[in-house]
Amino acid sequence: MPHVDKAKQEYASSLLKEGIKYQKIQLKLQKKFGSGMSNTTLQKLQKQIKEIYVLKKRVRELEEEVHLWKSMYFELKEATIKRLRKKNHIKP
């Protein structure tokens, strides 16, 4: 991505996240920073936002899956311990 002021880039990203059209973003950037930003740069920012959203969603899904596996592991561990104690007549 071309060199763009970090504050300008973050402001444009926040506007993109709100679903504002490029033309309005350009006007807001010109008003706030004195210049706009290329539509190609805005497209790249939009692509990054979408990728981050997809990755965050995937991370949440994987965290849920890990939680499920951990729960199943501890249930199986407890059931195995109980079964072994019962089989060997060991008191807890």
GROMACS .gro file of N, CA and C in nm, residues 2-38:
model
  111
    2PRO      N    1   0.051   0.228  -0.075
    2PRO     CA    2   0.132   0.349  -0.078
    2PRO      C    3   0.142   0.410   0.061
    3HIS      N    4   0.240   0.496   0.075
    3HIS     CA    5   0.260   0.561   0.205
    3HIS      C    6   0.143   0.654   0.233
    4VAL      N    7   0.069   0.623   0.337
    4VAL     CA    8  -0.046   0.704   0.379
    4VAL      C    9  -0.030   0.732   0.527
    5ASP      N   10  -0.061   0.856   0.565
    5ASP     CA   11  -0.056   0.895   0.705
    5ASP      C   12  -0.137   0.796   0.788
    6LYS      N   13  -0.078   0.749   0.897
    6LYS     CA   14  -0.142   0.648   0.982
    6LYS      C   15  -0.278   0.694   1.033
    7ALA      N   16  -0.286   0.818   1.078
    7ALA     CA   17  -0.414   0.870   1.129
    7ALA      C   18  -0.519   0.873   1.019
    8LYS      N   19  -0.476   0.911   0.900
    8LYS     CA   20  -0.567   0.916   0.786
    8LYS      C   21  -0.616   0.775   0.751
    9GLN      N   22  -0.524   0.681   0.754
    9GLN     CA   23  -0.556   0.541   0.722
    9GLN      C   24  -0.654   0.484   0.826
   10GLU      N   25  -0.630   0.511   0.953
   10GLU     CA   26  -0.719   0.462   1.058
   10GLU      C   27  -0.857   0.525   1.048
   11TYR      N   28  -0.861   0.653   1.015
   11TYR     CA   29  -0.989   0.722   0.999
   11TYR      C   30  -1.066   0.662   0.882
   12ALA      N   31  -0.997   0.641   0.771
   12ALA     CA   32  -1.061   0.581   0.653
   12ALA      C   33  -1.111   0.440   0.686
   13SER      N   34  -1.032   0.364   0.759
   13SER     CA   35  -1.072   0.228   0.797
   13SER      C   36  -1.199   0.231   0.882
   14SER      N   37  -1.205   0.326   0.975
   14SER     CA   38  -1.324   0.334   1.061
   14SER      C   39  -1.447   0.371   0.977
   15LEU      N   40  -1.429   0.457   0.878
   15LEU     CA   41  -1.542   0.492   0.791
   15LEU      C   42  -1.583   0.373   0.704
   16LEU      N   43  -1.486   0.297   0.658
   16LEU     CA   44  -1.517   0.178   0.579
   16LEU      C   45  -1.595   0.076   0.662
   17LYS      N   46  -1.554   0.061   0.787
   17LYS     CA   47  -1.623  -0.033   0.876
   17LYS      C   48  -1.769   0.007   0.897
   18GLU      N   49  -1.796   0.137   0.890
   18GLU     CA   50  -1.933   0.186   0.905
   18GLU      C   51  -2.014   0.167   0.778
   19GLY      N   52  -1.947   0.128   0.670
   19GLY     CA   53  -2.017   0.104   0.544
   19GLY      C   54  -2.038   0.228   0.459
   20ILE      N   55  -1.960   0.330   0.485
   20ILE     CA   56  -1.972   0.456   0.410
   20ILE      C   57  -1.909   0.437   0.272
   21LYS      N   58  -1.973   0.495   0.171
   21LYS     CA   59  -1.927   0.484   0.032
   21LYS      C   60  -1.797   0.562   0.013
   22TYR      N   61  -1.719   0.519  -0.087
   22TYR     CA   62  -1.588   0.580  -0.113
   22TYR      C   63  -1.599   0.731  -0.135
   23GLN      N   64  -1.698   0.774  -0.210
   23GLN     CA   65  -1.711   0.916  -0.241
   23GLN      C   66  -1.727   0.999  -0.114
   24LYS      N   67  -1.810   0.951  -0.022
   24LYS     CA   68  -1.829   1.023   0.104
   24LYS      C   69  -1.702   1.019   0.188
   25ILE      N   70  -1.634   0.906   0.184
   25ILE     CA   71  -1.507   0.893   0.258
   25ILE      C   72  -1.408   0.996   0.206
   26GLN      N   73  -1.400   1.007   0.074
   26GLN     CA   74  -1.309   1.104   0.012
   26GLN      C   75  -1.340   1.246   0.061
   27LEU      N   76  -1.468   1.280   0.066
   27LEU     CA   77  -1.508   1.413   0.112
   27LEU      C   78  -1.471   1.436   0.258
   28LYS      N   79  -1.495   1.335   0.341
   28LYS     CA   80  -1.461   1.346   0.483
   28LYS      C   81  -1.310   1.358   0.503
   29LEU      N   82  -1.233   1.280   0.425
   29LEU     CA   83  -1.087   1.287   0.434
   29LEU      C   84  -1.037   1.425   0.392
   30GLN      N   85  -1.094   1.477   0.284
   30GLN     CA   86  -1.052   1.609   0.236
   30GLN      C   87  -1.084   1.716   0.340
   31LYS      N   88  -1.199   1.702   0.403
   31LYS     CA   89  -1.239   1.800   0.504
   31LYS      C   90  -1.148   1.793   0.627
   32LYS      N   91  -1.116   1.671   0.670
   32LYS     CA   92  -1.037   1.654   0.793
   32LYS      C   93  -0.887   1.670   0.771
   33PHE      N   94  -0.835   1.615   0.659
   33PHE     CA   95  -0.690   1.613   0.638
   33PHE      C   96  -0.642   1.703   0.524
   34GLY      N   97  -0.736   1.760   0.449
   34GLY     CA   98  -0.696   1.848   0.339
   34GLY      C   99  -0.673   1.775   0.209
   35SER      N  100  -0.678   1.642   0.211
   35SER     CA  101  -0.664   1.564   0.088
   35SER      C  102  -0.734   1.430   0.107
   36GLY      N  103  -0.767   1.371  -0.005
   36GLY     CA  104  -0.833   1.240  -0.001
   36GLY      C  105  -0.732   1.127  -0.003
   37MET      N  106  -0.776   1.015  -0.057
   37MET     CA  107  -0.695   0.894  -0.063
   37MET      C  108  -0.738   0.821  -0.190
   38SER      N  109  -0.646   0.753  -0.253
   38SER     CA  110  -0.683   0.685  -0.377
   38SER      C  111  -0.786   0.576  -0.349
   0.00000   0.00000   0.00000
